[in-house]
The first five atom37 places (N, CA, C, CB, O) and aatype in JSON, in Angstrom:
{
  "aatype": [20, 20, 20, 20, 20, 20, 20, 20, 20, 20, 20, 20, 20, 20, 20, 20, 20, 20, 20, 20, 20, 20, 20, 20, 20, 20, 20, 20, 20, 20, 20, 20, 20, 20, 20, 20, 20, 20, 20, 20, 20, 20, 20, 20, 20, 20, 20, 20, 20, 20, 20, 20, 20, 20, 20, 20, 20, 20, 20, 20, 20, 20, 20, 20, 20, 20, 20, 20, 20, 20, 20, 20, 20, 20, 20, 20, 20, 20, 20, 20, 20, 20, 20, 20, 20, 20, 20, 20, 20, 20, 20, 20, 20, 20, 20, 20, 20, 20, 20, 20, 20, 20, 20, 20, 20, 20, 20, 20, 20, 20, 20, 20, 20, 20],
  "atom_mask": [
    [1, 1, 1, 1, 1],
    [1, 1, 1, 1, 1],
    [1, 1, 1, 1, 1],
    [1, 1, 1, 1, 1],
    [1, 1, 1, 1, 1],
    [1, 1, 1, 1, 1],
    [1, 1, 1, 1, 1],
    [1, 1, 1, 1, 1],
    [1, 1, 1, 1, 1],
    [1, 1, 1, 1, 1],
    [1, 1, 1, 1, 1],
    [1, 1, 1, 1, 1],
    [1, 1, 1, 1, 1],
    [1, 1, 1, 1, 1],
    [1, 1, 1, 1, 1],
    [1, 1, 1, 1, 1],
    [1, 1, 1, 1, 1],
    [1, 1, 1, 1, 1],
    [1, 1, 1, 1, 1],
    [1, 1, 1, 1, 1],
    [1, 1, 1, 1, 1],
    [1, 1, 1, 1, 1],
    [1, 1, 1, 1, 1],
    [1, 1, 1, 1, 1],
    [1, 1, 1, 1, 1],
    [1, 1, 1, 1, 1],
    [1, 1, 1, 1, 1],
    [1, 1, 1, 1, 1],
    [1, 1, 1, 1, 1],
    [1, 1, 1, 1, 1],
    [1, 1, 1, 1, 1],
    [1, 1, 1, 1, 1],
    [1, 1, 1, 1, 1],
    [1, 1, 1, 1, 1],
    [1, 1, 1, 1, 1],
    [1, 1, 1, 1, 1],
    [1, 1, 1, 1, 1],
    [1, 1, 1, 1, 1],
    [1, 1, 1, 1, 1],
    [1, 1, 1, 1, 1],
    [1, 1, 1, 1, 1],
    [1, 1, 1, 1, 1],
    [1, 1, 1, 1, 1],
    [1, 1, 1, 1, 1],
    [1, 1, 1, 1, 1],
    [1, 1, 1, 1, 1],
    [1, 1, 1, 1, 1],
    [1, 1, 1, 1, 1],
    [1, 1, 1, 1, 1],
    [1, 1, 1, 1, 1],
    [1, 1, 1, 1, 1],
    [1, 1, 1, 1, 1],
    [1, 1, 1, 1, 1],
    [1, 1, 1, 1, 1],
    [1, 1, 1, 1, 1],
    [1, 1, 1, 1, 1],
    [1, 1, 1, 1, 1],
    [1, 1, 1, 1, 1],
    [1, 1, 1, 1, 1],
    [1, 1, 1, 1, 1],
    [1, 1, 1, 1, 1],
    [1, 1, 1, 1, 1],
    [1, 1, 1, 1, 1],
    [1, 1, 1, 1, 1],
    [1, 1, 1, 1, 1],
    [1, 1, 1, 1, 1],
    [1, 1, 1, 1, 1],
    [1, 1, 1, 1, 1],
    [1, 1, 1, 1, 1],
    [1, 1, 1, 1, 1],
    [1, 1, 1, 1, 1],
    [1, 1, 1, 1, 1],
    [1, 1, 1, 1, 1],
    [1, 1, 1, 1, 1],
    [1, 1, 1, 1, 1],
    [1, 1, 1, 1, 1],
    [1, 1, 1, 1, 1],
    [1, 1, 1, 1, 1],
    [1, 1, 1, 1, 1],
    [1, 1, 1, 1, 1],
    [1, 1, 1, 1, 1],
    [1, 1, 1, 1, 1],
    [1, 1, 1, 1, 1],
    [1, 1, 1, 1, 1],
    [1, 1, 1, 1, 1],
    [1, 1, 1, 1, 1],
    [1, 1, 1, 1, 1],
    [1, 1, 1, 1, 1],
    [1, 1, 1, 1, 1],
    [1, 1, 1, 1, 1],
    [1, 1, 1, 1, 1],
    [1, 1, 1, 1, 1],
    [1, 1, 1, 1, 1],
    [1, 1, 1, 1, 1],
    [1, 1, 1, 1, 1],
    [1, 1, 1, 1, 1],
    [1, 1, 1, 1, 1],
    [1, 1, 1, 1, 1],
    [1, 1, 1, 1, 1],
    [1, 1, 1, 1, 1],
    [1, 1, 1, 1, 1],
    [1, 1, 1, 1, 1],
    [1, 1, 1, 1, 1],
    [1, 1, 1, 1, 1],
    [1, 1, 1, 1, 1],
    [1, 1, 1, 1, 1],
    [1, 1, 1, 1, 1],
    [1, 1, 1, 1, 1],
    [1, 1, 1, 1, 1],
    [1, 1, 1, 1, 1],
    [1, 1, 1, 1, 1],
    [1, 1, 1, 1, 1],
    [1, 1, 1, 1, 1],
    [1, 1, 1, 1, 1]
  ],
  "atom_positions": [
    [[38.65, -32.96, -30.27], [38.33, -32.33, -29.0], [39.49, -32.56, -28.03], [37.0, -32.88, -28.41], [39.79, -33.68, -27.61]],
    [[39.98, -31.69, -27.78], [41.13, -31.24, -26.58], [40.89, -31.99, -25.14], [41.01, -29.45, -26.24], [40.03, -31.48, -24.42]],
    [[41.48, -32.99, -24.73], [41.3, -33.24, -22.82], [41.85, -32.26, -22.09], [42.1, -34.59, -22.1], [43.01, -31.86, -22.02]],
    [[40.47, -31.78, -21.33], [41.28, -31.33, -20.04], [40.96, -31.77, -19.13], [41.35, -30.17, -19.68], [39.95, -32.44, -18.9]],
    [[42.33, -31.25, -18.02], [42.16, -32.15, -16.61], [41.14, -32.29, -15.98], [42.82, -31.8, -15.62], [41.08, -33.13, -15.08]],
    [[40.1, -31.53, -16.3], [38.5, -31.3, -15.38], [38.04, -32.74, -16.14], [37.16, -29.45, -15.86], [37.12, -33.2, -15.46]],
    [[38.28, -33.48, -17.09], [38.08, -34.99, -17.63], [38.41, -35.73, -16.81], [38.74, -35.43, -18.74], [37.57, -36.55, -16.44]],
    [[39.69, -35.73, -16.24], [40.11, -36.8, -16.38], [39.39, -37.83, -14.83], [41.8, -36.53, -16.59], [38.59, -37.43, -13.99]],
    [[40.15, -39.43, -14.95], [39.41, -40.05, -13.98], [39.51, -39.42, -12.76], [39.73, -41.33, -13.86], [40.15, -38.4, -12.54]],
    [[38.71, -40.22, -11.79], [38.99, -39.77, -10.58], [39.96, -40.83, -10.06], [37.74, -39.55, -9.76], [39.97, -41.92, -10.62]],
    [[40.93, -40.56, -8.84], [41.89, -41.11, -8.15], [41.45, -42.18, -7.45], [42.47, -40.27, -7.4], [40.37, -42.18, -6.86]],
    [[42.39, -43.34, -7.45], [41.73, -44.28, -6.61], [41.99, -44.35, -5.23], [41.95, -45.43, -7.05], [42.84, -43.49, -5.04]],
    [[41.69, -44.97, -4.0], [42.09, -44.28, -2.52], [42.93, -45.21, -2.22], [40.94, -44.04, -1.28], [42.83, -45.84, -1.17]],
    [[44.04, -45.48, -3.24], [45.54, -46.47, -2.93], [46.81, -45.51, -2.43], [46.17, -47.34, -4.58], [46.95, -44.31, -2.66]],
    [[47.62, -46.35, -1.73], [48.94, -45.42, -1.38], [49.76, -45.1, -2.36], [49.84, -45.99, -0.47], [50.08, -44.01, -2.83]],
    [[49.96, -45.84, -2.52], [50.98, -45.97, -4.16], [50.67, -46.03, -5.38], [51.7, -47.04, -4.37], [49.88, -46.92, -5.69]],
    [[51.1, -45.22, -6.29], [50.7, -45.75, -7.49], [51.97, -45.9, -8.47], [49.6, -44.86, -8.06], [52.89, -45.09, -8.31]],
    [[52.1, -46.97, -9.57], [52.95, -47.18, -10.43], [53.54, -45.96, -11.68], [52.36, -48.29, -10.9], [52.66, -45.1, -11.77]],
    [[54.33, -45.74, -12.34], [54.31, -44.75, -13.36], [53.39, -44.81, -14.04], [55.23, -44.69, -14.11], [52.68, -43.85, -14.33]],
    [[53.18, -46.21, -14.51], [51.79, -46.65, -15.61], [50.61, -46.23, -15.16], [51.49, -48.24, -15.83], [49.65, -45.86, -15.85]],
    [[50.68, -46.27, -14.17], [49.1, -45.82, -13.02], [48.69, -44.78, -13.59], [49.29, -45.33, -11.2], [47.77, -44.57, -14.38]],
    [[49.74, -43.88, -12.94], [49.95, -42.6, -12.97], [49.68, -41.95, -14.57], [51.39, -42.43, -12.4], [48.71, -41.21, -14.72]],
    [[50.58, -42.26, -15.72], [50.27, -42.04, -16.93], [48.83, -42.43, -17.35], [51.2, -42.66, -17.65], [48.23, -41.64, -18.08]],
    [[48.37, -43.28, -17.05], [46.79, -43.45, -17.39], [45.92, -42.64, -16.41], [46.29, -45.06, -17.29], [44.75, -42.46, -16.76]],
    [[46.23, -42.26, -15.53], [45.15, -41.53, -14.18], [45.42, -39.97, -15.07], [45.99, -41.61, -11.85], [44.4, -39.42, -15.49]],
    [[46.49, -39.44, -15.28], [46.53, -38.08, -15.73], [46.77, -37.8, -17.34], [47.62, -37.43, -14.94], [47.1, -36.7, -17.77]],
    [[46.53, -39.08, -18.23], [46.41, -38.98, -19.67], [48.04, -38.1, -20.34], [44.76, -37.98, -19.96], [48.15, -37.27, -21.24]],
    [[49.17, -38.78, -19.37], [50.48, -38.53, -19.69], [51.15, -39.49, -19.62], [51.03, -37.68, -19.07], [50.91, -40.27, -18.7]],
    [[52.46, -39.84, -20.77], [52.97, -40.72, -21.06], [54.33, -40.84, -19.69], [53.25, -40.5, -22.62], [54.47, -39.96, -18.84]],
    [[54.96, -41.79, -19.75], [55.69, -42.18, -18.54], [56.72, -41.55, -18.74], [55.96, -43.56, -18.25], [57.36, -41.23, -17.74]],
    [[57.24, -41.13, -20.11], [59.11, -40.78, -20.35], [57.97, -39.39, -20.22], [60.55, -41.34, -22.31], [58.7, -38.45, -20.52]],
    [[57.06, -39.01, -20.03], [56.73, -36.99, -19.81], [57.03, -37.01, -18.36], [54.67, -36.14, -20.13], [57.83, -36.26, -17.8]],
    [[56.28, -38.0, -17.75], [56.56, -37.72, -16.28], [58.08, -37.99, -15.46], [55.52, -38.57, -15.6], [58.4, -37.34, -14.47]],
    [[58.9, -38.98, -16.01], [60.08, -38.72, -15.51], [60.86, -37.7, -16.35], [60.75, -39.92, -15.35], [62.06, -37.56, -16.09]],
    [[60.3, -36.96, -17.37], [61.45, -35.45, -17.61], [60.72, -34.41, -16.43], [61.3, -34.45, -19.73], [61.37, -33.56, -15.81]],
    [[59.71, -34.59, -16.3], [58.63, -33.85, -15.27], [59.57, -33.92, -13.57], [56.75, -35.01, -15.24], [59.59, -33.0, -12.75]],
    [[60.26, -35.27, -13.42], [60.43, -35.46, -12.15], [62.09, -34.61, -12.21], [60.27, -37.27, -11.67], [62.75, -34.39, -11.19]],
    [[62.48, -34.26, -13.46], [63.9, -33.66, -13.14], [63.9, -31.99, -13.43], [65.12, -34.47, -14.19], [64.81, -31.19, -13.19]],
    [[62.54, -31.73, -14.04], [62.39, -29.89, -14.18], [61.69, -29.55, -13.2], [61.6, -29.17, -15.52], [61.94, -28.39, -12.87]],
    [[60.39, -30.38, -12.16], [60.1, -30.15, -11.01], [60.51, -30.67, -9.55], [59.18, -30.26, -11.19], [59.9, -31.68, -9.21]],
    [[61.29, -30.23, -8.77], [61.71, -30.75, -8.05], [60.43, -31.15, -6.92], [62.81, -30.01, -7.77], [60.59, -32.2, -6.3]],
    [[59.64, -30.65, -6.76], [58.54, -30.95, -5.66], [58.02, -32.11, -6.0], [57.39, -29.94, -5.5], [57.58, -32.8, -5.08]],
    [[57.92, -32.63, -7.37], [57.28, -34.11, -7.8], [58.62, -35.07, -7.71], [56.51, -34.13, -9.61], [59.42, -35.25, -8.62]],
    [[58.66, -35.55, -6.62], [59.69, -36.45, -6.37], [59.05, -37.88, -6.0], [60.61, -35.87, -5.22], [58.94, -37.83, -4.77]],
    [[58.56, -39.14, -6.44], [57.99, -40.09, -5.82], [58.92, -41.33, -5.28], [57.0, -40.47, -6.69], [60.0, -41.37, -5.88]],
    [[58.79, -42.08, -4.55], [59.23, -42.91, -3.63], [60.03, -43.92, -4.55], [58.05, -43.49, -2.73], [59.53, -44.73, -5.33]],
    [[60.94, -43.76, -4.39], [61.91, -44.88, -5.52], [62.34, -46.5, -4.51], [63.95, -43.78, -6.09], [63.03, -46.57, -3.49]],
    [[61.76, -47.46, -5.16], [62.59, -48.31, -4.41], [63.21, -49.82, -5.13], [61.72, -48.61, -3.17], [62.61, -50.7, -5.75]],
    [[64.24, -49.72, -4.88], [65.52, -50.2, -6.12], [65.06, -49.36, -7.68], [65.45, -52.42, -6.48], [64.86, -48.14, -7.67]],
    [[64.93, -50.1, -8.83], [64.5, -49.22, -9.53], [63.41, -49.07, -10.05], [65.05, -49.12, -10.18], [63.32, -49.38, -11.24]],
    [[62.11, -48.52, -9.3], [60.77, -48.81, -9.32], [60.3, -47.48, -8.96], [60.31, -49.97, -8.42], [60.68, -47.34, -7.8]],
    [[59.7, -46.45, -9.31], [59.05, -45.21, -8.71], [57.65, -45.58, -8.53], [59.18, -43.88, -9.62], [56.94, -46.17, -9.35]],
    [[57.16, -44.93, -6.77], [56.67, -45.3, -6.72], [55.14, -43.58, -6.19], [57.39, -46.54, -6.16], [55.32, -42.81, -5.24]],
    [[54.23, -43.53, -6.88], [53.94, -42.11, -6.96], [52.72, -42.18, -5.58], [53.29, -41.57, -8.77], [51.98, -43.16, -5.55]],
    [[52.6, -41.21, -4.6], [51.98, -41.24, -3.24], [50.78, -40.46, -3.99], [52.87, -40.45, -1.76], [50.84, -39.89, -5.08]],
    [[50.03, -40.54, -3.4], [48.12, -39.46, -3.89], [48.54, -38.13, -4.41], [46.75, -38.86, -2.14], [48.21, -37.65, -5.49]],
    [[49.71, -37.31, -3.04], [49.35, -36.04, -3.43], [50.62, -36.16, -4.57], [49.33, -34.74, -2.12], [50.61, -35.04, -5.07]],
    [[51.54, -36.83, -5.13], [52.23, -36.95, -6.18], [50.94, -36.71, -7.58], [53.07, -38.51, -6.02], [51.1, -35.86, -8.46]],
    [[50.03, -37.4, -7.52], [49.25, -37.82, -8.0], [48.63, -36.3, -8.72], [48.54, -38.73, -7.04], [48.66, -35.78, -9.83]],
    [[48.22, -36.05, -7.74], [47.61, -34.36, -7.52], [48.45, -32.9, -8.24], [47.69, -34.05, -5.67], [48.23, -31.78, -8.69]],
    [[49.43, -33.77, -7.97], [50.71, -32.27, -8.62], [51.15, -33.09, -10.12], [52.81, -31.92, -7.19], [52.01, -32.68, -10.89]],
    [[50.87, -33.51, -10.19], [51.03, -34.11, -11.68], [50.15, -33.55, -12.34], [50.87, -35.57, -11.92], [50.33, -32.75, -13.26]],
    [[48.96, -34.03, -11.82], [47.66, -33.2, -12.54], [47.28, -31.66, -12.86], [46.64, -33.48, -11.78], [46.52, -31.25, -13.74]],
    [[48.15, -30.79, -11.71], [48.35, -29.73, -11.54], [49.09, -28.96, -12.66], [48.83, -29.75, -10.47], [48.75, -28.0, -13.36]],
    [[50.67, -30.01, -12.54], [51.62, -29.7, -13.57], [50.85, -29.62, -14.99], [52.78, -30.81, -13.56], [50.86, -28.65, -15.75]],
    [[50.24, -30.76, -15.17], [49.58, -31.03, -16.5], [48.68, -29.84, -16.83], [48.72, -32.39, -16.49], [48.76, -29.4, -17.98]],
    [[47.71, -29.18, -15.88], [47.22, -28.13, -15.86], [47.67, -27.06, -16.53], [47.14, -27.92, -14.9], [47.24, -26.54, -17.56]],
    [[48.76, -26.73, -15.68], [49.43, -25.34, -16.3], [50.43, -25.24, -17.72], [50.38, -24.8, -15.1], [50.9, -24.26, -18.29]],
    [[50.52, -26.68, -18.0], [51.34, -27.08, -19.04], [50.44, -26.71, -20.19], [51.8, -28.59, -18.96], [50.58, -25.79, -20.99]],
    [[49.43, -27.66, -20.1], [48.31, -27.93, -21.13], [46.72, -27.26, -21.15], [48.13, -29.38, -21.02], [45.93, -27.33, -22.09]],
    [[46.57, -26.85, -20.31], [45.42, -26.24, -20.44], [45.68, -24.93, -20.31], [44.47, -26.66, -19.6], [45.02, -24.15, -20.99]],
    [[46.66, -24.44, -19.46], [46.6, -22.86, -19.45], [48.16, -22.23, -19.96], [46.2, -22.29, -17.71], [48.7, -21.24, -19.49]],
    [[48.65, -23.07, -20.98], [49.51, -23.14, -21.47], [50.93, -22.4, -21.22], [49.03, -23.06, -22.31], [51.58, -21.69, -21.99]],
    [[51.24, -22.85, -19.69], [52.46, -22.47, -19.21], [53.76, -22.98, -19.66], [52.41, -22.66, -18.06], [54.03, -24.17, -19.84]],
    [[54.77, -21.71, -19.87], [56.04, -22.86, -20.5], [56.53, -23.39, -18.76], [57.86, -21.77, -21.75], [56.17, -22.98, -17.65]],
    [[57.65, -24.64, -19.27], [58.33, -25.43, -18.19], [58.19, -23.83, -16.84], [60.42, -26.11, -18.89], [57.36, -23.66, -15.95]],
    [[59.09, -23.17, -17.14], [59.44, -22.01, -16.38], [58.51, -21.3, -15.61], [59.94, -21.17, -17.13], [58.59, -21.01, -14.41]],
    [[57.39, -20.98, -16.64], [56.49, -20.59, -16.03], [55.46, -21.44, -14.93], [55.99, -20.12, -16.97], [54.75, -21.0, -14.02]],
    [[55.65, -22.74, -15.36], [54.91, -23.54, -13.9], [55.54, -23.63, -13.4], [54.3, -24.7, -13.68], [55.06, -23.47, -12.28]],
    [[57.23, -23.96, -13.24], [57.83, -23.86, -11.93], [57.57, -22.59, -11.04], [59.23, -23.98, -12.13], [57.57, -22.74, -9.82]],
    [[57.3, -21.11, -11.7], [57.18, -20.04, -11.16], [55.67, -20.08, -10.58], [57.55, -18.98, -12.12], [55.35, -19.66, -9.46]],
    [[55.06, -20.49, -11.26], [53.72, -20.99, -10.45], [53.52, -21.89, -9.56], [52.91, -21.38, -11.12], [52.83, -21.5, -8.62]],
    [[53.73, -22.54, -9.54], [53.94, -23.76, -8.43], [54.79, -23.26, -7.18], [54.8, -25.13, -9.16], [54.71, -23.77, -6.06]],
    [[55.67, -22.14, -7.53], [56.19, -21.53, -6.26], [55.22, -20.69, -5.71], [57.43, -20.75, -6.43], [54.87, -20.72, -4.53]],
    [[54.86, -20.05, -6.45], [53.63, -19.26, -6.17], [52.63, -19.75, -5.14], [52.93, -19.13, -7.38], [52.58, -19.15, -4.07]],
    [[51.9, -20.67, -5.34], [51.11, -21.65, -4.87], [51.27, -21.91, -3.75], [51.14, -22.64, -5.42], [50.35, -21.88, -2.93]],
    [[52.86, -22.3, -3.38], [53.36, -23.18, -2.38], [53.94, -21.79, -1.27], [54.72, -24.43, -3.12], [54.34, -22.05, -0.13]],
    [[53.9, -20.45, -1.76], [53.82, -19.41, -0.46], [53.06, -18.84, -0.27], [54.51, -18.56, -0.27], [53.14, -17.93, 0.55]],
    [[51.32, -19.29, -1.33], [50.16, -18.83, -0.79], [49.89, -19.45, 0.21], [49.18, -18.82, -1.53], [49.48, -18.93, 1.25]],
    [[50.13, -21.0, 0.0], [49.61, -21.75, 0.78], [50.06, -21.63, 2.16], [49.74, -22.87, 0.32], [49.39, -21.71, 3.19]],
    [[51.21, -21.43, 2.04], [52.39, -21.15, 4.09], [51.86, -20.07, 4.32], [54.6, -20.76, 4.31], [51.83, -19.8, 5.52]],
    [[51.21, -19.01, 3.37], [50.79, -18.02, 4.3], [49.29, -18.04, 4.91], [51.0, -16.79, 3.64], [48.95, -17.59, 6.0]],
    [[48.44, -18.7, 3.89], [47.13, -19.05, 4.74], [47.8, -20.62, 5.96], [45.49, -19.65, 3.24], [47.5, -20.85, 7.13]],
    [[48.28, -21.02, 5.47], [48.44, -21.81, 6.71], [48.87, -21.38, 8.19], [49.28, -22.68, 6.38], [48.51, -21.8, 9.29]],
    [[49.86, -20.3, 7.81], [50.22, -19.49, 9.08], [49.22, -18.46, 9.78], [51.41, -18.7, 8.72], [49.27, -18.01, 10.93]],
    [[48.05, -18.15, 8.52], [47.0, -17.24, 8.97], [46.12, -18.37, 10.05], [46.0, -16.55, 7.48], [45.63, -17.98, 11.11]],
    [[46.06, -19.41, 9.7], [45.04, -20.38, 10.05], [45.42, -20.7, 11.6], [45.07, -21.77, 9.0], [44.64, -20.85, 12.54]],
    [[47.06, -20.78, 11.6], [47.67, -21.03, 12.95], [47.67, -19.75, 13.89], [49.15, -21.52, 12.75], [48.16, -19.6, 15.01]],
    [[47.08, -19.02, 13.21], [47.45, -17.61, 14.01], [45.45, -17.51, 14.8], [48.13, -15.76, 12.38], [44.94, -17.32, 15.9]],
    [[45.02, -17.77, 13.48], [43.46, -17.35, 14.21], [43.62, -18.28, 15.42], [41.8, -17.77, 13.18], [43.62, -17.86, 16.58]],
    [[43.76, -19.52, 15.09], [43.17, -20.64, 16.26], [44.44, -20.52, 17.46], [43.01, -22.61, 15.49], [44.17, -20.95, 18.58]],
    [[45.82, -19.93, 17.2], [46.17, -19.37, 18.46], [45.38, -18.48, 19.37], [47.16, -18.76, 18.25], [45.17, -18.69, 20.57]],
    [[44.9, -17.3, 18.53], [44.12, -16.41, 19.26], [42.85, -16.83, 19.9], [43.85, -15.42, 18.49], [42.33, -16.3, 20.88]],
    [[42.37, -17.91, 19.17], [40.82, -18.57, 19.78], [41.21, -19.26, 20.98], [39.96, -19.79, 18.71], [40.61, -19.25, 22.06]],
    [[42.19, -19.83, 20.69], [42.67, -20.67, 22.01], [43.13, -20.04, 23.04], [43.67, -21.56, 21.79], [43.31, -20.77, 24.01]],
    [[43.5, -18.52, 23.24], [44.08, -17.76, 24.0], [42.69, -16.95, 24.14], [45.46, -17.1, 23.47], [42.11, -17.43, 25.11]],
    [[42.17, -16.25, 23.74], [40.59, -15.68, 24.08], [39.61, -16.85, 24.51], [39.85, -14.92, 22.64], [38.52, -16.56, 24.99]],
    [[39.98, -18.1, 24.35], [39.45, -19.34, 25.8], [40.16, -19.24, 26.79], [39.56, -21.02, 25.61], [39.5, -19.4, 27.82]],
    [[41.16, -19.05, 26.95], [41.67, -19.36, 28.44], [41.7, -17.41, 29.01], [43.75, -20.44, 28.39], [41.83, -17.42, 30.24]],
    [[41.63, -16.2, 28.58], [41.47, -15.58, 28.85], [40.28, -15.53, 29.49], [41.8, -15.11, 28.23], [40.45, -15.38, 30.7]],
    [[39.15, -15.6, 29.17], [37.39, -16.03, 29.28], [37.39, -16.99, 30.96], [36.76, -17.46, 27.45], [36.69, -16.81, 31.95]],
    [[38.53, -18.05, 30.7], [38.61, -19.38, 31.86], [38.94, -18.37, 32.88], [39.95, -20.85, 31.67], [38.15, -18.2, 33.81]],
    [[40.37, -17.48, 32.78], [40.58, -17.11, 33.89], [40.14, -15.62, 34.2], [41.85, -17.37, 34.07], [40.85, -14.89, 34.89]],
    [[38.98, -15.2, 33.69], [38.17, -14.3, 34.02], [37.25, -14.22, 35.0], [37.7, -14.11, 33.21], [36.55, -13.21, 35.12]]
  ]
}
């Protein structure tokens, strides 16, 4: 029987986590995730002397990566092309989001000085 990421554990609510962490939290070995850290540039974690050190949402895009790798069987290329994808859906609902609550905030003070 095949793991997929909908398995795996849940995250613990730490800042940091170790490579080892990390390889056991997303059921990937440590030499996958540092070839991972040089074909994806967005998974970059906190290096200090020579120690990587992986933040939550590191955590999250690992799992992601692993996703499109292994379950929906993207080559390297194709999740980088996805993961771009992703990352200008997301700026554009975010800019939608900044745009409504500009207008809410401006149809309040229109209303104030009515």
């Amino acid at each position: 029987m095949e793991l997929r990421t909908s398995d795996l554990p849940a995250i613990p609510g730490k800042r940091y986590f170790t490579i080892g962490e990390v390889s056991e939290l997303c059921f990937v070995k440590s030499h996958v995730l540092r070839y991972w850290e040089q074909e994806f540039p967005q998974l970059s974690p906190v290096r200090r002397g020579n120690r990587r050190y992986y933040r939550h949402e590191d955590v999250h895009l690992v799992r992601l990566i692993r996703s499109l790798l292994y379950d929906q069987r993207f080559t390297i290329d194709g999740a980088r092309t996805q993961l771009k994808r992703n990352a200008v859906k997301q700026k554009k609902l975010n800019y939608r989001t900044e745009i409504e609550q500009a207008i809410s905030e401006l149809e309040e003070v229109i209303d104030i000085l009515s």
